[in-house]
Amino acid sequence: MNKSTFIKTADSVTSIRADFIIALLPAIIWGAVRFGMHSVYVMAAALLGAALSHILFGFFTEGKFILPSLYTVFCGLSFGLMLYQNTSVLLAAAGGALSVFIVILLGGEGKCPVFAPIVARLIIFQLLPYRINKPERLPLEILFSGELPSDSTFDLVLGMTSGIIGGVSVIALLVGLLYLLIRKTADHKTVLSYIAVSVALSFIFPTFEGRGMESAIIELLSGEILFVSIFALSDYSSAAKSFIGKIACGAACAVLTFVLRKNGFVSESVFISVTTVQIVAFCAKLIYSKAKEIKYAN
Amino acid sequence: MLNFKGGIKPDAHKYTKNTEVVHFPLPSSVRIFAYGDDISVNRGDEVKIGDSLTVNHLAHSSVCGKVTDISNGYVTVTADEKDREAVSASAVPFNKKLSAASFEDIYSFTASKGICFGDTFLHKKLEINHTRAKILLVNCAETAPFLCTAYNTLASKKKEIVYGTKIIMRALGIKKAAITIEKTNRKALKEMKALLESTANIEVISQSSKYPFESPLVLKRAFLNKYVTQNKDIKTDNIMVISCEEASALFEAFKTGLPMVNKLITVDGDAVNSPHCLSVPIGTSLSEVLEFCEFDETFSDKIIEGNPIMGKLCSPDSSVSKETNAIIALSKRFFYNSTGCISCGRCRSACPVRLDPAKLLEEKTFSAKCINCGCCAYICPARLDFSVISTNREVTANE
């Protein structure tokens, strides 16, 4: 007798992967419109790099050509969207490939404890900083240099400012988030926790003395927090699973981001904090499991 | 409203909802399971409808005829062509006033009628809950896909459910009972509330339409969380749960004296052209039932006894038993290929007893807390088979 379940939900792994890619579309479209053709080449190169890496890995390990999965597409696109518009196309391709390589190296989809495109970005930015072509006056950097940026809140919300290709338009990101929430693919707890704690910290300890709310808004809208909290912290492979885990993860990322920003890591703070929290959470889980095993063995 | 954390809301597929219950014609022969009890009849014996086939009255003949075979714990009765519907002389209604009846009176009468709708006979439930039950819950939830038997019972037998509830309350000395009905079944909720308007000790409570509210443990915990937060003396053990079908069947047995010889079942699925809610004599061959509902054999991939989330595969050669509440024939459309776990955590969110099914599966272990509801397997986008973690069916059945 079979005890298995005979009917299943319509959602499949493919549909979940597709949902994340669909949620990226508004950011992709706005990035292309705002930054022009070179940004399209950057995103395409990252995607191709990721796909090629997947195909080559399949060829060398299994001796056959394997079509890239939608998760590979998501990794490639996410990496492309985290670059600046004038980044070298070759670097974008290399980063896309590195993202997929990291996923495979750390156990594959569903096992990888970190959001691979962010790790790839951190590595690439450390190894080849001169190929990134970072814009000179990012709103967040202006704020931390002691001035108030000239960009209005409307510019920041719409995405009429400079920053990473996928992170400039708050509206595009919120449309993506809304789609994920309607489809129940992403969970709002981590996103809300990250945003709420970030805003609270920026408000209580404002960068620009006496203008706490303004500082908080600029830090939230121009600092890649939204992009990372929606796509990196909601990524099903590396996201926390329990209620407390989700809240704690978002809050820890926000605190670390705040500390890093205050200590000079302005543009990279979000990426460093998310990766650090994911690594710490993974290690804590391992230690907890081992401790439990030892406890039961005794 | 009663609710619980986790659970799923599967597509309803309730095509036999609001349809009339059809009485299946008496079959030419029935093959009745004896539930491991000592068989009290011999080959060649003449039996009538309601005659006991076992020593402890767990199985009764559902047709009038002759015992033609006794094998593998089953008794086959071939129906008499002339007088198929003759009823046993032992089918005598309960002859005492309910207010004067003791636990022993009600228990022995119930035990002689072989009422069973799940894993446990009703008289066993009475025995288990004799001294400990303080609250009785009558569960009318039917949240599993396709199934409409409880829904149709509730629609047509509200009074019987209430009287059945009163019988159990009397037997166990329970002062408080509640009939729980899904909030989406507004009509039944309203009618039941009107019926019980003047009955102070039976409440009508709405419950969410989440699966697995059919599970007694899930219902008990939801009830405790909502209504018994202050009273620490009441635990899940102090709550007895029966289904609305059990309550209705108990009252009918008391009224007519006839043991449980028919079963209301849902026959549905995309390989069934004429889905029905049928009242079928116990022991009827599944192939006859399926044929009656225009089952398309060429289209079907699997026949499931019970609900399609936690039921079991069965063969058309088997027969309707007391536990059978549905026969669902599904096509190849319902065939799923498994992929690797992507750690999405949906199984964990859906688990009504707050387990981490993916972790248990990875460790190839099972938890005694698992209630085998199948929520994790249903919700899993990777279509993983979680049956390995729910091998403790017996443990949870008695909970």
XYZ file of C-alpha atoms in Angstrom:
697
model
C 0.000 0.000 0.000
C 1.233 3.416 -0.888
C 0.973 6.004 1.867
C 2.025 8.936 -0.270
C -0.103 11.923 -1.118
C -1.865 11.598 -4.438
C -2.646 15.191 -5.215
C -0.296 18.085 -4.824
C -0.262 21.828 -4.941
C -0.020 23.460 -8.373
C 3.160 25.249 -7.279
C 6.298 23.491 -8.415
C 9.999 24.216 -8.116
C 9.859 25.594 -11.664
C 6.944 27.912 -10.877
C 8.718 29.244 -7.768
C 11.883 29.922 -9.760
C 9.802 31.564 -12.484
C 8.088 33.765 -9.879
C 11.407 35.184 -8.710
C 12.451 35.908 -12.293
C 9.097 37.585 -13.016
C 9.535 39.659 -9.855
C 12.889 40.851 -11.173
C 11.352 42.043 -14.458
C 10.212 45.530 -13.318
C 13.713 46.233 -11.985
C 15.277 44.913 -15.218
C 12.989 47.043 -17.383
C 13.535 50.174 -15.299
C 17.303 49.575 -15.250
C 17.346 49.314 -19.060
C 15.204 52.449 -19.466
C 17.163 54.483 -16.925
C 20.725 53.462 -17.773
C 20.518 52.608 -21.494
C 21.923 49.852 -23.660
C 25.131 49.251 -21.738
C 23.172 48.191 -18.693
C 21.300 45.711 -20.904
C 24.645 44.291 -22.066
C 25.788 44.044 -18.464
C 22.666 42.095 -17.429
C 22.819 39.899 -20.545
C 26.499 39.162 -19.943
C 25.838 38.164 -16.324
C 23.016 35.902 -17.464
C 25.111 34.314 -20.216
C 28.021 33.829 -17.834
C 25.763 32.031 -15.362
C 24.224 29.860 -18.093
C 27.576 28.962 -19.576
C 28.954 28.070 -16.168
C 25.973 25.738 -15.583
C 26.382 24.086 -19.002
C 30.139 23.628 -18.624
C 29.785 22.225 -15.133
C 27.185 19.737 -16.369
C 29.430 18.771 -19.273
C 32.502 18.161 -17.118
C 30.739 16.332 -14.301
C 28.074 14.358 -16.157
C 29.514 14.328 -19.681
C 26.428 15.874 -21.281
C 24.939 19.258 -22.010
C 22.414 20.244 -19.359
C 20.105 23.157 -19.985
C 20.527 25.869 -17.351
C 17.819 25.809 -14.693
C 15.657 28.821 -13.934
C 17.595 29.197 -10.686
C 20.743 29.718 -12.758
C 18.872 32.376 -14.723
C 17.806 34.004 -11.436
C 21.378 33.982 -10.100
C 22.756 35.489 -13.315
C 20.111 38.203 -13.471
C 20.428 39.020 -9.768
C 24.169 39.437 -10.164
C 23.696 41.662 -13.232
C 21.192 43.815 -11.376
C 23.636 44.365 -8.512
C 26.233 45.963 -10.803
C 26.581 49.605 -11.845
C 25.597 50.643 -15.344
C 29.135 51.133 -16.630
C 30.606 47.922 -15.260
C 32.710 45.936 -17.710
C 30.688 43.361 -19.654
C 33.408 40.767 -19.177
C 33.349 41.299 -15.427
C 29.575 40.872 -15.468
C 29.935 37.564 -17.317
C 32.635 36.393 -14.932
C 30.501 37.326 -11.937
C 27.473 35.509 -13.319
C 29.587 32.405 -13.830
C 31.067 32.738 -10.363
C 27.558 32.954 -8.827
C 26.600 29.595 -10.288
C 29.959 28.109 -9.380
C 29.441 29.175 -5.749
C 25.965 27.603 -5.694
C 27.344 24.323 -7.021
C 30.374 24.435 -4.737
C 28.257 24.989 -1.632
C 25.910 22.080 -2.237
C 23.645 23.201 -5.064
C 20.254 24.843 -5.098
C 18.469 24.409 -1.802
C 21.667 23.667 0.099
C 23.740 26.782 -0.555
C 23.678 28.686 2.767
C 24.461 32.094 1.234
C 22.965 34.146 -1.581
C 25.580 33.297 -4.206
C 25.245 36.422 -6.440
C 26.107 38.629 -3.449
C 29.127 36.515 -2.544
C 30.229 36.646 -6.200
C 29.794 40.425 -6.141
C 31.882 40.781 -2.983
C 34.675 38.627 -4.468
C 34.685 40.397 -7.843
C 34.613 43.830 -6.223
C 37.588 42.901 -4.051
C 39.610 41.341 -6.863
C 38.879 43.798 -9.675
C 37.764 47.090 -8.126
C 39.071 49.129 -11.102
C 36.725 47.316 -13.548
C 33.551 48.157 -11.646
C 33.242 51.763 -12.823
C 31.276 52.860 -9.807
C 29.522 56.227 -10.300
C 31.255 58.974 -8.345
C 28.447 60.572 -6.356
C 25.997 57.973 -5.108
C 23.248 59.525 -2.903
C 24.191 57.371 0.082
C 27.875 58.310 -0.161
C 26.947 61.998 -0.388
C 24.902 61.605 2.780
C 27.732 59.902 4.646
C 30.186 62.580 3.490
C 28.151 65.051 5.500
C 25.935 66.645 2.843
C 22.322 66.134 1.896
C 21.997 64.691 -1.639
C 20.223 66.851 -4.211
C 17.944 63.915 -5.238
C 14.392 64.350 -3.989
C 12.422 61.564 -2.352
C 10.379 61.355 -5.563
C 13.609 60.793 -7.568
C 14.637 58.048 -5.170
C 11.245 56.358 -5.268
C 10.957 56.488 -9.037
C 14.619 55.629 -9.645
C 15.890 58.857 -11.250
C 19.174 58.604 -9.397
C 22.398 56.594 -9.606
C 23.075 53.251 -8.015
C 23.051 49.574 -8.889
C 21.011 48.762 -12.022
C 18.304 46.823 -10.194
C 18.223 48.838 -7.000
C 17.499 52.400 -8.030
C 13.750 52.242 -8.551
C 11.844 51.669 -5.338
C 8.584 51.375 -7.278
C 9.949 48.616 -9.526
C 11.189 46.698 -6.494
C 7.910 47.090 -4.660
C 6.003 45.818 -7.701
C 8.257 42.757 -7.674
C 7.721 42.287 -3.936
C 3.976 42.651 -4.312
C 3.963 39.969 -7.002
C 5.961 37.603 -4.780
C 3.652 38.243 -1.831
C 0.499 37.710 -3.904
C 1.922 34.476 -5.252
C 2.990 33.586 -1.682
C 6.478 32.848 -2.973
C 8.241 35.245 -0.621
C 7.637 35.977 3.017
C 7.246 39.544 4.200
C 8.653 39.010 7.691
C 12.369 39.262 6.868
C 11.817 42.167 4.465
C 9.773 44.099 7.024
C 12.164 43.311 9.864
C 15.178 44.535 7.835
C 13.414 47.697 6.702
C 11.867 48.503 10.091
C 15.090 48.079 12.078
C 17.097 49.997 9.434
C 14.698 52.920 9.465
C 14.541 52.916 13.256
C 18.341 52.956 13.617
C 18.787 55.659 10.957
C 16.122 57.740 12.674
C 17.476 57.327 16.210
C 21.107 57.850 15.188
C 20.788 60.100 12.133
C 23.717 60.557 9.771
C 22.686 64.138 9.196
C 22.199 65.689 12.628
C 18.756 67.111 13.283
C 17.215 65.588 10.159
C 16.566 62.048 11.293
C 13.614 61.320 9.077
C 15.315 62.627 5.947
C 18.437 60.595 6.702
C 16.354 57.475 7.319
C 14.481 57.877 4.027
C 17.650 58.391 1.985
C 19.407 55.467 3.680
C 16.452 53.208 3.045
C 15.699 54.232 -0.528
C 19.191 54.562 -1.926
C 21.173 51.917 -0.202
C 20.210 48.659 -1.927
C 18.417 47.583 1.239
C 15.180 46.990 -0.641
C 16.754 44.964 -3.443
C 18.709 42.781 -1.051
C 15.890 42.294 1.461
C 13.407 41.341 -1.261
C 15.567 39.048 -3.370
C 18.525 37.913 -1.276
C 16.817 37.453 2.077
C 13.700 35.921 0.488
C 15.668 33.500 -1.679
C 14.256 30.141 -0.648
C 17.664 28.434 -0.538
C 19.312 30.673 1.993
C 16.361 32.290 3.784
C 15.555 31.598 7.424
C 12.643 29.202 7.908
C 11.222 29.863 11.366
C 9.307 32.976 12.410
C 11.949 34.031 14.929
C 14.706 33.190 12.443
C 13.157 35.448 9.811
C 12.729 38.380 12.178
C 16.168 37.905 13.751
C 17.843 37.573 10.363
C 16.314 40.823 9.072
C 17.113 42.672 12.296
C 20.695 41.387 12.437
C 21.280 42.445 8.826
C 19.939 45.910 9.604
C 22.125 46.338 12.694
C 25.232 45.131 10.862
C 24.473 47.361 7.882
C 24.144 50.325 10.221
C 27.418 49.537 12.017
C 29.286 49.028 8.728
C 27.986 52.293 7.308
C 29.061 54.194 10.388
C 32.518 52.667 9.936
C 33.085 53.679 6.362
C 31.692 50.709 4.367
C 28.916 52.709 2.764
C 28.128 51.095 -0.624
C 29.050 47.536 0.285
C 27.502 47.504 3.755
C 24.289 45.748 2.728
C 26.084 43.006 0.823
C 28.655 42.357 3.556
C 26.007 42.283 6.290
C 23.675 39.874 4.485
C 26.485 37.447 3.691
C 27.868 37.667 7.230
C 24.476 37.021 8.804
C 23.826 34.077 6.460
C 27.211 32.527 7.282
C 26.732 33.064 11.034
C 23.208 31.588 10.856
C 24.525 28.561 8.974
C 27.322 28.015 11.512
C 24.917 28.446 14.428
C 22.580 25.864 12.876
C 25.464 23.420 12.452
C 26.625 23.887 16.033
C 23.052 23.491 17.324
C 22.557 20.263 15.338
C 25.858 18.848 16.561
C 25.093 19.791 20.152
C 21.692 18.125 19.858
C 23.281 14.993 18.406
C 25.784 14.827 21.267
C 22.994 15.413 23.799
C 20.938 12.527 22.394
C 24.007 10.286 22.137
C 24.666 10.787 25.840
C -13.790 30.701 15.197
C -11.481 27.745 15.671
C -8.205 27.902 13.793
C -4.714 26.481 13.968
C -1.244 27.337 12.729
C -0.130 25.618 9.562
C -2.409 23.450 7.470
C -3.269 23.760 3.801
C -6.178 24.801 1.657
C -6.237 22.330 -1.212
C -8.452 22.794 -4.263
C -11.896 21.601 -3.172
C -13.035 19.506 -6.187
C -16.270 18.924 -4.273
C -18.465 17.887 -7.170
C -20.890 15.827 -5.093
C -21.660 18.650 -2.672
C -25.388 19.390 -2.481
C -26.221 16.306 -4.542
C -28.751 13.813 -3.274
C -27.450 10.699 -1.575
C -28.091 7.739 -3.871
C -28.847 4.332 -2.353
C -26.735 1.741 -4.062
C -28.803 -1.296 -5.160
C -28.271 -4.364 -2.984
C -25.388 -6.314 -4.541
C -25.502 -10.015 -5.410
C -22.765 -10.729 -2.881
C -20.760 -8.897 -0.248
C -17.308 -9.580 1.205
C -17.194 -8.278 4.749
C -14.051 -7.754 6.803
C -14.221 -9.279 10.294
C -11.750 -6.828 11.908
C -9.722 -9.671 13.383
C -12.649 -10.788 15.493
C -13.565 -14.490 15.787
C -16.071 -15.312 13.070
C -19.305 -16.675 14.534
C -20.945 -18.008 11.356
C -20.147 -21.041 9.248
C -20.201 -21.625 5.542
C -23.769 -22.337 4.453
C -25.400 -20.402 7.311
C -28.377 -18.247 6.415
C -28.035 -14.620 7.528
C -30.267 -11.582 7.381
C -29.409 -7.885 7.188
C -27.921 -6.886 10.542
C -27.040 -10.394 11.712
C -23.702 -10.438 13.480
C -20.942 -12.301 11.695
C -18.414 -12.183 14.533
C -18.316 -13.010 18.231
C -17.888 -9.416 19.374
C -20.365 -7.976 16.868
C -17.756 -5.973 14.955
C -19.093 -7.057 11.544
C -22.670 -7.601 10.403
C -24.209 -8.884 7.226
C -25.340 -6.114 4.910
C -27.490 -8.385 2.724
C -29.873 -11.269 3.370
C -28.471 -14.507 2.029
C -26.113 -17.401 2.632
C -22.510 -17.422 3.870
C -20.586 -18.819 0.906
C -16.992 -18.257 1.887
C -14.874 -17.526 4.947
C -11.251 -16.769 4.180
C -8.443 -14.379 5.108
C -10.552 -12.718 7.779
C -13.401 -11.972 5.378
C -16.916 -13.408 5.257
C -18.616 -13.603 1.867
C -22.413 -13.538 1.870
C -24.255 -14.290 -1.358
C -27.608 -12.546 -1.488
C -30.875 -14.448 -1.560
C -32.520 -13.748 -4.910
C -36.059 -13.786 -3.432
C -35.720 -11.978 -0.130
C -32.639 -9.775 -0.220
C -33.912 -7.154 2.178
C -35.030 -9.266 5.150
C -33.805 -7.696 8.374
C -32.410 -9.543 11.384
C -34.696 -10.251 14.336
C -31.972 -8.856 16.611
C -32.433 -5.378 15.114
C -34.388 -4.006 18.064
C -34.346 -0.295 18.941
C -32.868 0.863 22.263
C -35.636 0.114 24.701
C -34.818 2.418 27.624
C -35.448 6.074 28.184
C -32.226 7.955 27.571
C -32.535 9.793 30.878
C -32.653 6.439 32.687
C -29.906 4.744 30.679
C -26.534 4.046 32.278
C -23.093 3.984 30.655
C -23.233 0.171 30.594
C -26.617 0.200 28.792
C -25.444 2.611 26.108
C -22.001 1.024 25.808
C -23.294 -2.532 25.352
C -25.936 -1.414 22.863
C -23.356 0.587 20.871
C -20.882 -2.310 20.992
C -23.468 -4.614 19.467
C -23.964 -2.298 16.473
C -20.369 -2.200 15.220
C -20.267 1.520 14.522
C -16.937 2.540 13.065
C -15.930 5.459 10.849
C -12.181 5.561 11.207
C -9.530 3.527 12.915
C -11.471 3.023 16.139
C -14.933 1.582 16.834
C -17.287 3.993 18.586
C -17.775 1.711 21.595
C -13.979 1.598 22.030
C -13.954 5.390 22.034
C -16.663 5.347 24.706
C -14.599 2.902 26.751
C -11.416 5.003 26.436
C -13.205 8.239 27.319
C -15.471 6.772 30.017
C -13.880 8.400 33.031
C -11.725 11.115 31.514
C -13.833 13.007 28.949
C -15.169 16.361 30.107
C -15.987 17.907 26.746
C -17.405 16.350 23.597
C -16.613 17.803 20.187
C -18.620 16.733 17.154
C -16.425 17.424 14.153
C -18.294 18.294 10.970
C -15.202 19.447 9.060
C -14.478 17.887 5.711
C -11.654 19.868 4.206
C -10.020 17.144 2.124
C -10.551 17.417 -1.646
C -13.452 15.566 -3.326
C -15.019 14.290 -0.071
C -18.605 15.323 0.606
C -19.920 12.641 2.939
C -19.758 14.694 6.139
C -21.091 17.697 4.265
C -24.100 15.770 3.001
C -24.668 14.131 6.390
C -24.667 17.549 8.001
C -27.030 18.911 5.379
C -29.617 16.187 5.765
C -29.246 14.803 9.303
C -28.855 17.694 11.709
C -31.363 16.340 14.218
C -29.778 12.900 14.130
C -26.379 14.486 14.830
C -27.774 16.374 17.818
C -29.532 13.288 19.234
C -26.379 11.204 18.723
C -24.423 13.873 20.590
C -26.905 13.742 23.466
C -26.612 9.946 23.685
C -22.832 10.171 24.111
C -23.141 13.023 26.594
C -25.549 10.896 28.616
C -23.304 7.828 28.454
C -20.171 9.641 29.596
C -21.841 12.182 31.861
C -20.414 15.023 29.779
C -21.887 18.407 30.637
C -20.599 20.386 27.690
C -20.485 19.602 23.978
C -19.800 21.572 20.837
C -20.623 20.896 17.233
C -17.921 22.387 15.036
C -18.866 23.394 11.497
C -16.751 24.999 8.788
C -17.340 28.742 8.538
C -17.802 28.427 4.771
C -20.819 26.172 5.353
C -22.966 29.144 6.388
C -26.299 27.447 5.807
C -25.490 24.502 8.058
C -24.067 26.810 10.723
C -27.223 28.909 10.736
C -29.584 25.931 10.762
C -27.645 24.126 13.472
C -27.599 27.259 15.648
C -31.374 27.603 15.207
C -31.868 23.947 16.099
C -29.780 24.262 19.265
C -31.083 27.658 20.315
C -32.784 26.259 23.402
C -30.086 23.701 24.208
C -27.689 25.326 26.624
C -25.089 22.589 26.926
C -24.428 22.096 23.204
C -22.687 24.947 21.434
C -22.204 25.495 17.717
C -18.710 26.711 16.874
C -17.370 27.684 13.479
C -13.996 26.499 12.323
C -11.743 27.515 9.435
C -11.825 25.433 6.275
C -8.195 24.445 6.537
C -7.031 20.877 6.100
C -6.508 18.782 8.347
C -9.300 19.957 10.648
C -10.626 16.414 10.326
C -7.821 15.326 12.635
C -9.109 14.959 16.218
C -5.808 16.160 17.653
C -5.791 19.329 15.539
C -9.399 20.065 16.519
C -8.718 19.429 20.205
C -5.700 21.748 20.227
C -7.571 24.470 18.343
C -10.439 24.183 20.835
C -8.109 24.265 23.836
C -6.287 27.341 22.508
C -9.491 29.217 21.877
C -11.815 28.261 24.707
C -9.935 26.594 27.516
C -6.958 28.913 27.928
C -7.725 29.590 31.591
C -8.677 26.111 32.718
C -5.423 24.189 33.029
C -7.259 21.065 34.249
C -8.557 20.370 30.768
C -6.075 18.741 28.431
C -6.459 17.034 25.064
C -7.170 13.753 26.902
C -10.237 15.319 28.478
C -11.817 16.026 25.121
C -13.591 13.350 23.138
C -13.961 13.929 19.414
C -16.425 12.140 17.178
C -17.415 12.877 13.612
C -20.878 14.059 12.682
C -21.336 10.780 10.805
C -20.641 8.809 13.973
C -23.177 10.853 15.930
C -25.786 10.397 13.234
C -25.103 6.650 12.854
C -25.330 6.170 16.623
C -28.733 7.789 16.805
C -30.008 5.767 13.836
C -28.804 2.560 15.459
C -30.644 3.528 18.665
C -33.765 4.388 16.701
C -33.955 1.436 14.310
C -31.864 -1.140 16.143
C -30.050 -1.879 12.887
C -26.257 -2.226 13.129
C -23.942 -0.365 10.803
C -24.476 -2.193 7.525
C -24.355 0.698 5.072
C -21.702 3.306 4.516
C -22.009 6.724 2.965
C -19.118 7.212 0.546
C -18.022 9.746 -2.053
C -17.103 8.277 -5.421
C -15.297 10.872 -7.457
C -12.121 11.753 -9.332
C -11.411 12.740 -12.905
C -11.631 9.097 -14.056
C -15.222 8.881 -12.773
C -17.792 10.209 -15.244
C -20.734 10.219 -12.860
C -19.551 11.213 -9.374
C -21.933 10.319 -6.562
C -22.421 10.404 -2.862
C -23.569 6.814 -2.326
C -25.047 4.850 0.540
C -23.414 1.470 -0.079
C -23.908 -1.875 1.726
C -20.655 -2.698 3.525
C -18.766 -5.418 1.686
C -19.823 -4.343 -1.807
C -17.069 -4.796 -4.348
C -15.316 -1.562 -5.335
C -15.533 -2.564 -8.994
C -19.359 -2.634 -8.753
C -19.412 0.772 -7.081
C -17.043 2.216 -9.663
C -19.048 0.711 -12.509
C -22.189 2.337 -11.082
C -20.423 5.714 -11.225
C -19.240 5.155 -14.807
C -15.594 4.703 -13.989
C -13.331 5.002 -17.030
C -10.751 2.276 -16.568
C -8.673 3.253 -19.605
C -8.328 6.800 -18.310
C -7.529 5.903 -14.712
C -4.085 5.625 -13.247
C -4.865 4.986 -9.611
C -7.817 4.215 -7.363
C -7.566 5.654 -3.872
C -9.534 4.554 -0.844
C -10.057 7.544 1.407
C -9.104 11.122 0.731
C -6.473 11.775 -1.927
C -4.099 13.399 0.549
C -3.754 10.606 3.070
C -5.711 7.728 1.549
C -4.188 4.528 0.197
C -3.997 2.901 -3.199
C -6.447 0.061 -3.562
C -7.521 -2.485 -6.099
C -11.024 -2.629 -7.669
C -11.213 -6.215 -6.330
C -11.337 -5.004 -2.723
C -14.592 -4.178 -1.007
C -16.182 -1.277 0.840
C -15.323 -1.416 4.543
C -16.486 0.603 7.533
C -13.458 2.908 7.195
C -14.083 3.626 3.515
C -15.314 7.180 3.209
C -14.372 7.765 -0.406
C -13.201 6.085 -3.552
C -11.281 8.497 -5.726
C -10.159 7.432 -9.204
C -7.492 9.715 -10.622
C -5.985 9.906 -14.095
C -2.329 10.201 -15.099
C -2.771 13.964 -14.818
C -2.179 13.450 -11.114
C 1.241 11.898 -11.570
C 4.168 13.851 -10.168
C 7.920 13.611 -10.674
C 10.087 14.362 -7.664
C 12.986 16.778 -7.847
C 15.515 17.701 -5.176
C 14.544 19.622 -2.034
C 15.111 23.349 -2.505
C 14.755 24.132 1.224
C 11.795 26.410 0.590
C 10.416 25.678 4.086
C 6.823 25.287 2.923
C 6.488 21.849 4.555
C 7.499 23.386 7.854
C 4.956 26.196 7.533
C 2.194 23.764 6.588
C 2.828 21.217 9.356
C -0.045 21.527 11.880
C 2.046 19.948 14.640
C 5.034 22.239 13.994
C 7.526 19.625 12.817
C 10.282 20.202 10.250
C 9.376 17.513 7.697
C 12.250 18.311 5.311
C 14.757 17.814 8.114
C 13.114 14.574 9.242
C 13.156 13.369 5.639
C 16.814 14.246 5.260
C 17.603 12.336 8.446
C 15.306 9.499 7.288
C 13.610 9.429 10.655
C 10.051 9.831 11.870
C 8.497 11.762 14.678
C 5.956 10.330 17.080
C 4.240 13.710 16.918
C 3.448 13.334 13.198
C -0.282 12.942 12.638
C 0.213 11.651 9.098
C -1.964 14.356 7.585
C 0.066 14.693 4.397
C 0.179 18.516 4.434
C 3.949 18.464 3.876
C 3.684 16.124 0.891
C 0.836 18.157 -0.595
C 2.559 21.521 -0.298
C 6.044 20.386 -1.374
C 6.913 22.019 -4.719
C 9.649 19.421 -5.247
C 6.981 16.673 -4.948
C 9.002 14.766 -2.342
C 7.583 11.596 -0.828
C 7.241 12.215 2.902
C 5.709 8.830 3.708
C 8.959 7.737 5.395
C 8.428 10.227 8.225
C 4.850 9.208 8.904
C 5.170 5.519 9.613
C 3.609 5.920 13.045
C 0.010 5.707 11.856
C -0.910 3.517 14.841
C 0.550 5.890 17.429
C -1.413 8.877 16.239
C -4.620 7.040 15.484
C -5.298 6.472 19.134
C -4.378 9.954 20.215
